[in-house]
């Protein structure tokens, strides 16, 4: 009998502990914190509303900034003056967030966001749906994608002013495609724009603005054209010509050629990642970094790209890198700490344009009849490794692709030279 009572007591305690653990997991922790990742030029930090639920954290803007000294004062009970007004504003935000969370039967971040934030954009047609979607992209720092979506919206409304969701049919999409191409635009661009429209249509169906039965995309409906994905790769001997071509010392052209070589040697790195590199990314003879393109899509378990630093990449860093060396300093002089996301995007686009313009000049001088751009650096990295017998798995990891199927599709355009070379043996008897 005693054993049974002891056993029941242990079970009861275990159940109580389990209930307590579940309650703690289901609680939402709410606080105001400085976002030290976003230091501004005046050394202030954005103050963010932070919600923590089941180990997941999300941050929301409060519209308030403070330096670390003011932040310490704001947290004290006897804060005065302008800081007191700011402290009361932050307290109100936190209390309203707590009230909002308590009013939700089953908490989720999506439910909180829908209940807590005012809906500033009423979706009444395709244009306003694009505007709301673009607002989210800009908030997430996806400035480039927002620009593309805005271009798609302008083009679609030029074809059909005041475009509504009921207008989006298979016939409409086919007519838009024909009209767009008739304006001397490429099939690749129309595909990009219509993939943007497809995302908006999916959003409209989720929001109940469009009936799922009216979905116009897919098999036996409208298939978005993909265009020819022409791979822009150089041969090893062409890269050797670029590398050895004499250029005026310390000239802009020499700098851009060196940046292009750096991209090629660093796993076909794109220009945005080049601009975002900091000295803290260098660990011994390796560079470790997360691709800007994939950090959001795989933020739960981001995989860093590891690059072996060659003597040439070290030379380029030593020649063109910013001095003095500091872990938090950008290696190359494109960006500054505290820049807005829009300014960062502008600087990256400027860097791409600069490198491309000078690489065209270099290619022309050495007789390479190709429009050599930064894309050539990435594609050349992949195709040279592929044709040298390097495994697709290694290339996939080096490029930072999320799956092998992505890499196989990426490499498919590089295989013509390999097919030609491997089948030459068939005519060797001649």
GROMACS .gro file of C-alpha atoms in nm:
model
  430
    1UNK     CA    1   0.000   0.000   0.000
    2UNK     CA    2   0.285   0.234   0.093
    3UNK     CA    3   0.460   0.160  -0.239
    4UNK     CA    4   0.140   0.243  -0.430
    5UNK     CA    5   0.099   0.576  -0.245
    6UNK     CA    6   0.463   0.668  -0.309
    7UNK     CA    7   0.424   0.577  -0.676
    8UNK     CA    8   0.104   0.785  -0.703
    9UNK     CA    9   0.280   1.078  -0.537
   10UNK     CA   10   0.569   1.058  -0.786
   11UNK     CA   11   0.324   1.040  -1.078
   12UNK     CA   12   0.132   1.337  -0.938
   13UNK     CA   13   0.453   1.540  -0.904
   14UNK     CA   14   0.562   1.447  -1.257
   15UNK     CA   15   0.222   1.553  -1.395
   16UNK     CA   16   0.238   1.882  -1.204
   17UNK     CA   17   0.590   1.950  -1.329
   18UNK     CA   18   0.482   1.867  -1.684
   19UNK     CA   19   0.184   2.103  -1.658
   20UNK     CA   20   0.409   2.375  -1.521
   21UNK     CA   21   0.658   2.320  -1.804
   22UNK     CA   22   0.380   2.337  -2.067
   23UNK     CA   23   0.244   2.656  -1.908
   24UNK     CA   24   0.589   2.814  -1.922
   25UNK     CA   25   0.628   2.708  -2.286
   26UNK     CA   26   0.291   2.858  -2.375
   27UNK     CA   27   0.366   3.188  -2.199
   28UNK     CA   28   0.465   3.482  -2.418
   29UNK     CA   29   0.757   3.681  -2.281
   30UNK     CA   30   0.728   4.049  -2.378
   31UNK     CA   31   0.999   4.312  -2.338
   32UNK     CA   32   1.154   4.622  -2.492
   33UNK     CA   33   1.520   4.580  -2.592
   34UNK     CA   34   1.781   4.778  -2.791
   35UNK     CA   35   1.862   4.619  -3.127
   36UNK     CA   36   2.242   4.640  -3.109
   37UNK     CA   37   2.273   4.489  -3.459
   38UNK     CA   38   2.138   4.811  -3.610
   39UNK     CA   39   2.370   5.080  -3.467
   40UNK     CA   40   2.317   5.412  -3.644
   41UNK     CA   41   2.568   5.680  -3.738
   42UNK     CA   42   2.479   5.881  -3.423
   43UNK     CA   43   2.552   5.567  -3.211
   44UNK     CA   44   2.185   5.514  -3.124
   45UNK     CA   45   2.003   5.182  -3.149
   46UNK     CA   46   1.642   5.114  -3.250
   47UNK     CA   47   1.438   5.006  -2.948
   48UNK     CA   48   1.236   4.698  -3.039
   49UNK     CA   49   0.937   4.519  -2.892
   50UNK     CA   50   1.056   4.159  -2.842
   51UNK     CA   51   0.817   3.865  -2.813
   52UNK     CA   52   0.948   3.522  -2.715
   53UNK     CA   53   0.724   3.218  -2.757
   54UNK     CA   54   0.837   2.856  -2.731
   55UNK     CA   55   1.199   2.953  -2.786
   56UNK     CA   56   1.127   3.166  -3.094
   57UNK     CA   57   1.192   3.541  -3.084
   58UNK     CA   58   1.047   3.812  -3.305
   59UNK     CA   59   1.124   4.183  -3.298
   60UNK     CA   60   0.893   4.472  -3.387
   61UNK     CA   61   0.976   4.838  -3.438
   62UNK     CA   62   0.859   5.087  -3.173
   63UNK     CA   63   0.966   5.403  -3.356
   64UNK     CA   64   1.203   5.494  -3.069
   65UNK     CA   65   1.583   5.510  -3.064
   66UNK     CA   66   1.833   5.556  -2.781
   67UNK     CA   67   2.202   5.530  -2.710
   68UNK     CA   68   2.316   5.289  -2.441
   69UNK     CA   69   2.347   5.560  -2.175
   70UNK     CA   70   1.992   5.686  -2.234
   71UNK     CA   71   1.866   5.328  -2.244
   72UNK     CA   72   2.003   5.271  -1.894
   73UNK     CA   73   1.826   5.587  -1.773
   74UNK     CA   74   1.498   5.490  -1.939
   75UNK     CA   75   1.491   5.170  -1.732
   76UNK     CA   76   1.522   5.363  -1.404
   77UNK     CA   77   1.216   5.469  -1.204
   78UNK     CA   78   1.320   5.836  -1.170
   79UNK     CA   79   1.378   5.916  -1.539
   80UNK     CA   80   1.290   6.275  -1.629
   81UNK     CA   81   1.243   6.517  -1.920
   82UNK     CA   82   1.227   6.393  -2.278
   83UNK     CA   83   1.344   6.050  -2.171
   84UNK     CA   84   1.044   6.020  -1.939
   85UNK     CA   85   0.809   6.077  -2.233
   86UNK     CA   86   0.993   5.812  -2.431
   87UNK     CA   87   0.986   5.571  -2.134
   88UNK     CA   88   0.609   5.617  -2.097
   89UNK     CA   89   0.558   5.561  -2.469
   90UNK     CA   90   0.757   5.236  -2.454
   91UNK     CA   91   0.568   5.125  -2.143
   92UNK     CA   92   0.239   5.183  -2.323
   93UNK     CA   93   0.353   4.975  -2.619
   94UNK     CA   94   0.459   4.688  -2.392
   95UNK     CA   95   0.134   4.696  -2.190
   96UNK     CA   96  -0.076   4.704  -2.508
   97UNK     CA   97   0.122   4.408  -2.641
   98UNK     CA   98   0.057   4.215  -2.317
   99UNK     CA   99  -0.313   4.299  -2.336
  100UNK     CA  100  -0.325   4.187  -2.697
  101UNK     CA  101  -0.153   3.855  -2.619
  102UNK     CA  102  -0.383   3.789  -2.324
  103UNK     CA  103  -0.681   3.840  -2.552
  104UNK     CA  104  -0.570   3.565  -2.793
  105UNK     CA  105  -0.714   3.220  -2.724
  106UNK     CA  106  -0.422   3.042  -2.890
  107UNK     CA  107  -0.117   3.260  -2.940
  108UNK     CA  108   0.073   3.273  -3.269
  109UNK     CA  109   0.291   3.548  -3.406
  110UNK     CA  110   0.061   3.583  -3.709
  111UNK     CA  111  -0.245   3.629  -3.485
  112UNK     CA  112  -0.061   3.882  -3.271
  113UNK     CA  113   0.052   4.083  -3.573
  114UNK     CA  114  -0.298   4.084  -3.720
  115UNK     CA  115  -0.451   4.201  -3.391
  116UNK     CA  116  -0.181   4.442  -3.272
  117UNK     CA  117  -0.087   4.634  -3.585
  118UNK     CA  118  -0.337   4.857  -3.767
  119UNK     CA  119  -0.415   4.761  -4.125
  120UNK     CA  120  -0.297   5.074  -4.298
  121UNK     CA  121  -0.353   4.946  -4.652
  122UNK     CA  122  -0.701   4.825  -4.743
  123UNK     CA  123  -0.676   4.566  -5.020
  124UNK     CA  124  -0.940   4.652  -5.279
  125UNK     CA  125  -0.763   4.561  -5.602
  126UNK     CA  126  -0.441   4.410  -5.740
  127UNK     CA  127  -0.247   4.737  -5.703
  128UNK     CA  128  -0.320   4.772  -5.330
  129UNK     CA  129  -0.238   4.403  -5.279
  130UNK     CA  130   0.101   4.465  -5.443
  131UNK     CA  131   0.152   4.772  -5.221
  132UNK     CA  132   0.082   4.572  -4.904
  133UNK     CA  133   0.308   4.287  -5.018
  134UNK     CA  134   0.583   4.536  -5.108
  135UNK     CA  135   0.552   4.694  -4.763
  136UNK     CA  136   0.623   4.354  -4.607
  137UNK     CA  137   0.921   4.298  -4.839
  138UNK     CA  138   1.070   4.635  -4.745
  139UNK     CA  139   1.014   4.564  -4.375
  140UNK     CA  140   1.204   4.235  -4.420
  141UNK     CA  141   1.490   4.413  -4.594
  142UNK     CA  142   1.414   4.251  -4.932
  143UNK     CA  143   1.458   4.578  -5.118
  144UNK     CA  144   1.554   4.422  -5.452
  145UNK     CA  145   1.248   4.196  -5.454
  146UNK     CA  146   1.026   4.494  -5.365
  147UNK     CA  147   1.160   4.686  -5.665
  148UNK     CA  148   1.084   4.392  -5.898
  149UNK     CA  149   0.730   4.356  -5.758
  150UNK     CA  150   0.671   4.728  -5.802
  151UNK     CA  151   0.782   4.707  -6.168
  152UNK     CA  152   0.547   4.413  -6.222
  153UNK     CA  153   0.258   4.609  -6.068
  154UNK     CA  154   0.324   4.912  -6.291
  155UNK     CA  155   0.344   4.695  -6.604
  156UNK     CA  156   0.024   4.500  -6.528
  157UNK     CA  157  -0.173   4.817  -6.455
  158UNK     CA  158  -0.040   4.978  -6.771
  159UNK     CA  159  -0.186   4.685  -6.965
  160UNK     CA  160  -0.510   4.684  -6.764
  161UNK     CA  161  -0.577   5.000  -6.555
  162UNK     CA  162  -0.746   4.942  -6.217
  163UNK     CA  163  -0.675   4.571  -6.242
  164UNK     CA  164  -0.898   4.361  -6.014
  165UNK     CA  165  -0.865   3.998  -5.910
  166UNK     CA  166  -1.169   3.893  -6.114
  167UNK     CA  167  -0.985   4.013  -6.426
  168UNK     CA  168  -0.699   3.763  -6.375
  169UNK     CA  169  -0.797   3.471  -6.598
  170UNK     CA  170  -0.605   3.239  -6.826
  171UNK     CA  171  -0.708   3.455  -7.123
  172UNK     CA  172  -0.591   3.773  -6.947
  173UNK     CA  173  -0.249   3.620  -6.869
  174UNK     CA  174  -0.198   3.504  -7.228
  175UNK     CA  175  -0.297   3.845  -7.362
  176UNK     CA  176  -0.064   4.023  -7.117
  177UNK     CA  177   0.226   3.797  -7.219
  178UNK     CA  178   0.173   3.872  -7.589
  179UNK     CA  179   0.137   4.246  -7.524
  180UNK     CA  180   0.447   4.257  -7.302
  181UNK     CA  181   0.668   4.081  -7.560
  182UNK     CA  182   0.531   4.307  -7.837
  183UNK     CA  183   0.682   4.600  -7.641
  184UNK     CA  184   1.031   4.459  -7.714
  185UNK     CA  185   1.059   4.302  -7.369
  186UNK     CA  186   1.212   3.960  -7.301
  187UNK     CA  187   1.028   3.638  -7.223
  188UNK     CA  188   1.247   3.610  -6.912
  189UNK     CA  189   1.118   3.941  -6.774
  190UNK     CA  190   0.753   3.854  -6.835
  191UNK     CA  191   0.816   3.532  -6.642
  192UNK     CA  192   0.961   3.726  -6.349
  193UNK     CA  193   0.665   3.966  -6.342
  194UNK     CA  194   0.405   3.690  -6.364
  195UNK     CA  195   0.569   3.491  -6.086
  196UNK     CA  196   0.527   3.805  -5.878
  197UNK     CA  197   0.159   3.822  -5.978
  198UNK     CA  198   0.119   3.454  -5.887
  199UNK     CA  199   0.247   3.529  -5.535
  200UNK     CA  200  -0.010   3.810  -5.506
  201UNK     CA  201  -0.288   3.578  -5.628
  202UNK     CA  202  -0.189   3.316  -5.369
  203UNK     CA  203  -0.199   3.586  -5.102
  204UNK     CA  204  -0.543   3.701  -5.225
  205UNK     CA  205  -0.681   3.346  -5.201
  206UNK     CA  206  -0.546   3.309  -4.845
  207UNK     CA  207  -0.713   3.640  -4.751
  208UNK     CA  208  -1.044   3.540  -4.909
  209UNK     CA  209  -1.019   3.808  -5.180
  210UNK     CA  210  -1.027   3.550  -5.460
  211UNK     CA  211  -1.189   3.209  -5.500
  212UNK     CA  212  -0.944   2.918  -5.518
  213UNK     CA  213  -1.149   2.773  -5.804
  214UNK     CA  214  -1.052   3.078  -6.014
  215UNK     CA  215  -0.679   3.013  -5.975
  216UNK     CA  216  -0.544   3.063  -6.330
  217UNK     CA  217  -0.192   2.917  -6.299
  218UNK     CA  218  -0.072   2.559  -6.341
  219UNK     CA  219  -0.119   2.254  -6.558
  220UNK     CA  220  -0.396   2.284  -6.818
  221UNK     CA  221  -0.427   2.651  -6.729
  222UNK     CA  222  -0.156   2.914  -6.776
  223UNK     CA  223   0.209   2.809  -6.753
  224UNK     CA  224   0.448   3.093  -6.673
  225UNK     CA  225   0.726   3.105  -6.935
  226UNK     CA  226   1.076   3.048  -6.802
  227UNK     CA  227   1.280   3.176  -7.095
  228UNK     CA  228   1.622   3.051  -7.192
  229UNK     CA  229   1.853   3.037  -6.894
  230UNK     CA  230   2.175   3.103  -7.084
  231UNK     CA  231   2.475   3.038  -6.863
  232UNK     CA  232   2.743   3.305  -6.884
  233UNK     CA  233   3.066   3.120  -6.816
  234UNK     CA  234   3.426   3.182  -6.921
  235UNK     CA  235   3.687   2.920  -6.995
  236UNK     CA  236   3.992   2.893  -6.773
  237UNK     CA  237   4.219   3.036  -7.043
  238UNK     CA  238   3.990   3.340  -7.076
  239UNK     CA  239   4.006   3.400  -6.701
  240UNK     CA  240   4.386   3.374  -6.725
  241UNK     CA  241   4.384   3.650  -6.988
  242UNK     CA  242   4.175   3.873  -6.761
  243UNK     CA  243   4.399   3.804  -6.462
  244UNK     CA  244   4.730   3.870  -6.646
  245UNK     CA  245   4.612   4.170  -6.848
  246UNK     CA  246   4.830   4.471  -6.745
  247UNK     CA  247   4.629   4.766  -6.610
  248UNK     CA  248   4.734   5.105  -6.468
  249UNK     CA  249   4.836   5.063  -6.105
  250UNK     CA  250   4.572   5.168  -5.849
  251UNK     CA  251   4.325   5.255  -6.126
  252UNK     CA  252   3.949   5.200  -6.093
  253UNK     CA  253   3.968   4.942  -6.373
  254UNK     CA  254   4.236   4.747  -6.187
  255UNK     CA  255   4.026   4.760  -5.870
  256UNK     CA  256   3.714   4.630  -6.050
  257UNK     CA  257   3.914   4.351  -6.219
  258UNK     CA  258   4.047   4.248  -5.877
  259UNK     CA  259   3.695   4.250  -5.730
  260UNK     CA  260   3.579   4.027  -6.019
  261UNK     CA  261   3.867   3.783  -5.957
  262UNK     CA  262   3.778   3.787  -5.585
  263UNK     CA  263   3.415   3.693  -5.665
  264UNK     CA  264   3.534   3.410  -5.889
  265UNK     CA  265   3.780   3.267  -5.635
  266UNK     CA  266   3.535   3.304  -5.345
  267UNK     CA  267   3.286   3.039  -5.459
  268UNK     CA  268   3.124   3.268  -5.716
  269UNK     CA  269   3.017   3.508  -5.441
  270UNK     CA  270   2.758   3.768  -5.544
  271UNK     CA  271   2.824   4.139  -5.510
  272UNK     CA  272   2.589   4.198  -5.218
  273UNK     CA  273   2.772   3.939  -5.010
  274UNK     CA  274   3.103   4.096  -5.116
  275UNK     CA  275   2.982   4.435  -4.990
  276UNK     CA  276   2.856   4.286  -4.662
  277UNK     CA  277   3.180   4.104  -4.579
  278UNK     CA  278   3.340   4.217  -4.253
  279UNK     CA  279   3.681   4.135  -4.111
  280UNK     CA  280   3.509   3.921  -3.849
  281UNK     CA  281   3.413   3.684  -4.133
  282UNK     CA  282   3.780   3.593  -4.175
  283UNK     CA  283   3.887   3.304  -3.954
  284UNK     CA  284   4.244   3.197  -4.022
  285UNK     CA  285   4.272   3.094  -4.386
  286UNK     CA  286   3.894   3.077  -4.435
  287UNK     CA  287   3.605   3.314  -4.487
  288UNK     CA  288   3.280   3.211  -4.317
  289UNK     CA  289   2.961   3.396  -4.408
  290UNK     CA  290   2.586   3.356  -4.456
  291UNK     CA  291   2.441   3.443  -4.795
  292UNK     CA  292   2.216   3.748  -4.774
  293UNK     CA  293   1.982   3.578  -5.022
  294UNK     CA  294   1.911   3.275  -4.804
  295UNK     CA  295   1.944   3.390  -4.443
  296UNK     CA  296   1.570   3.464  -4.417
  297UNK     CA  297   1.444   3.158  -4.600
  298UNK     CA  298   1.655   2.924  -4.381
  299UNK     CA  299   1.704   3.134  -4.068
  300UNK     CA  300   1.603   2.845  -3.838
  301UNK     CA  301   1.923   2.660  -3.931
  302UNK     CA  302   2.143   2.878  -4.155
  303UNK     CA  303   2.439   2.704  -4.313
  304UNK     CA  304   2.750   2.923  -4.347
  305UNK     CA  305   2.954   2.912  -4.665
  306UNK     CA  306   3.322   2.836  -4.608
  307UNK     CA  307   3.578   2.973  -4.852
  308UNK     CA  308   3.943   2.880  -4.863
  309UNK     CA  309   4.148   3.198  -4.885
  310UNK     CA  310   4.405   3.177  -5.163
  311UNK     CA  311   4.715   3.396  -5.180
  312UNK     CA  312   4.546   3.605  -5.450
  313UNK     CA  313   4.232   3.671  -5.242
  314UNK     CA  314   4.454   3.770  -4.949
  315UNK     CA  315   4.642   4.010  -5.179
  316UNK     CA  316   4.316   4.169  -5.296
  317UNK     CA  317   4.198   4.217  -4.937
  318UNK     CA  318   4.535   4.366  -4.841
  319UNK     CA  319   4.538   4.602  -5.142
  320UNK     CA  320   4.176   4.721  -5.149
  321UNK     CA  321   4.051   4.647  -4.797
  322UNK     CA  322   3.977   4.925  -4.547
  323UNK     CA  323   4.235   5.012  -4.284
  324UNK     CA  324   4.279   4.987  -3.992
  325UNK     CA  325   4.151   4.632  -3.965
  326UNK     CA  326   3.868   4.590  -3.713
  327UNK     CA  327   3.632   4.292  -3.672
  328UNK     CA  328   3.318   4.507  -3.710
  329UNK     CA  329   3.448   4.697  -4.015
  330UNK     CA  330   3.337   4.616  -4.370
  331UNK     CA  331   3.635   4.477  -4.563
  332UNK     CA  332   3.569   4.673  -4.882
  333UNK     CA  333   3.466   5.041  -4.884
  334UNK     CA  334   3.111   5.014  -5.019
  335UNK     CA  335   2.907   5.025  -4.698
  336UNK     CA  336   2.914   5.196  -4.359
  337UNK     CA  337   2.767   5.084  -4.028
  338UNK     CA  338   2.424   5.234  -3.967
  339UNK     CA  339   2.320   5.253  -4.333
  340UNK     CA  340   1.950   5.200  -4.402
  341UNK     CA  341   1.844   4.892  -4.600
  342UNK     CA  342   1.750   5.111  -4.896
  343UNK     CA  343   2.091   5.282  -4.891
  344UNK     CA  344   2.264   4.943  -4.874
  345UNK     CA  345   2.067   4.826  -5.178
  346UNK     CA  346   2.161   5.144  -5.368
  347UNK     CA  347   2.531   5.098  -5.288
  348UNK     CA  348   2.524   4.732  -5.394
  349UNK     CA  349   2.363   4.825  -5.727
  350UNK     CA  350   2.626   5.095  -5.775
  351UNK     CA  351   2.904   4.842  -5.710
  352UNK     CA  352   2.755   4.597  -5.962
  353UNK     CA  353   2.729   4.869  -6.226
  354UNK     CA  354   3.087   4.987  -6.162
  355UNK     CA  355   3.240   4.638  -6.183
  356UNK     CA  356   3.039   4.544  -6.494
  357UNK     CA  357   3.132   4.863  -6.682
  358UNK     CA  358   3.505   4.817  -6.623
  359UNK     CA  359   3.496   4.441  -6.693
  360UNK     CA  360   3.340   4.514  -7.033
  361UNK     CA  361   3.636   4.742  -7.100
  362UNK     CA  362   3.887   4.474  -6.997
  363UNK     CA  363   3.715   4.205  -7.207
  364UNK     CA  364   3.716   4.432  -7.512
  365UNK     CA  365   4.088   4.508  -7.472
  366UNK     CA  366   4.189   4.139  -7.460
  367UNK     CA  367   3.952   4.023  -7.735
  368UNK     CA  368   3.690   3.834  -7.533
  369UNK     CA  369   3.370   3.881  -7.731
  370UNK     CA  370   3.140   3.835  -7.431
  371UNK     CA  371   2.951   4.077  -7.208
  372UNK     CA  372   3.153   3.983  -6.899
  373UNK     CA  373   2.958   4.073  -6.586
  374UNK     CA  374   2.963   3.968  -6.221
  375UNK     CA  375   2.733   3.677  -6.314
  376UNK     CA  376   3.017   3.536  -6.522
  377UNK     CA  377   3.230   3.506  -6.207
  378UNK     CA  378   2.971   3.284  -6.035
  379UNK     CA  379   2.888   3.078  -6.343
  380UNK     CA  380   3.256   3.034  -6.432
  381UNK     CA  381   3.333   2.909  -6.081
  382UNK     CA  382   3.060   2.644  -6.111
  383UNK     CA  383   3.131   2.525  -6.466
  384UNK     CA  384   3.509   2.501  -6.424
  385UNK     CA  385   3.465   2.285  -6.113
  386UNK     CA  386   3.198   2.076  -6.289
  387UNK     CA  387   3.415   2.013  -6.596
  388UNK     CA  388   3.711   1.929  -6.371
  389UNK     CA  389   3.519   1.638  -6.219
  390UNK     CA  390   3.425   1.800  -5.888
  391UNK     CA  391   3.112   1.646  -5.735
  392UNK     CA  392   2.775   1.820  -5.761
  393UNK     CA  393   2.742   1.789  -5.383
  394UNK     CA  394   3.057   1.998  -5.327
  395UNK     CA  395   2.951   2.259  -5.584
  396UNK     CA  396   2.606   2.278  -5.424
  397UNK     CA  397   2.754   2.346  -5.080
  398UNK     CA  398   3.005   2.596  -5.218
  399UNK     CA  399   2.735   2.792  -5.401
  400UNK     CA  400   2.509   2.793  -5.095
  401UNK     CA  401   2.219   2.617  -5.268
  402UNK     CA  402   1.942   2.477  -5.050
  403UNK     CA  403   1.915   2.149  -5.244
  404UNK     CA  404   2.098   1.935  -5.499
  405UNK     CA  405   1.808   1.974  -5.745
  406UNK     CA  406   1.872   2.351  -5.748
  407UNK     CA  407   2.238   2.289  -5.829
  408UNK     CA  408   2.155   2.037  -6.103
  409UNK     CA  409   1.923   2.287  -6.268
  410UNK     CA  410   2.191   2.552  -6.228
  411UNK     CA  411   2.458   2.333  -6.392
  412UNK     CA  412   2.237   2.201  -6.674
  413UNK     CA  413   2.331   2.488  -6.903
  414UNK     CA  414   2.703   2.418  -6.860
  415UNK     CA  415   2.698   2.065  -6.999
  416UNK     CA  416   2.723   2.132  -7.375
  417UNK     CA  417   3.102   2.176  -7.367
  418UNK     CA  418   3.138   1.859  -7.158
  419UNK     CA  419   2.915   1.662  -7.401
  420UNK     CA  420   3.115   1.791  -7.698
  421UNK     CA  421   3.445   1.704  -7.532
  422UNK     CA  422   3.340   1.357  -7.414
  423UNK     CA  423   3.196   1.257  -7.752
  424UNK     CA  424   3.502   1.365  -7.954
  425UNK     CA  425   3.634   1.016  -7.900
  426UNK     CA  426   3.367   0.889  -8.141
  427UNK     CA  427   3.547   1.050  -8.436
  428UNK     CA  428   3.901   0.986  -8.314
  429UNK     CA  429   3.954   0.726  -8.590
  430UNK     CA  430   3.931   1.006  -8.848
   0.00000   0.00000   0.00000
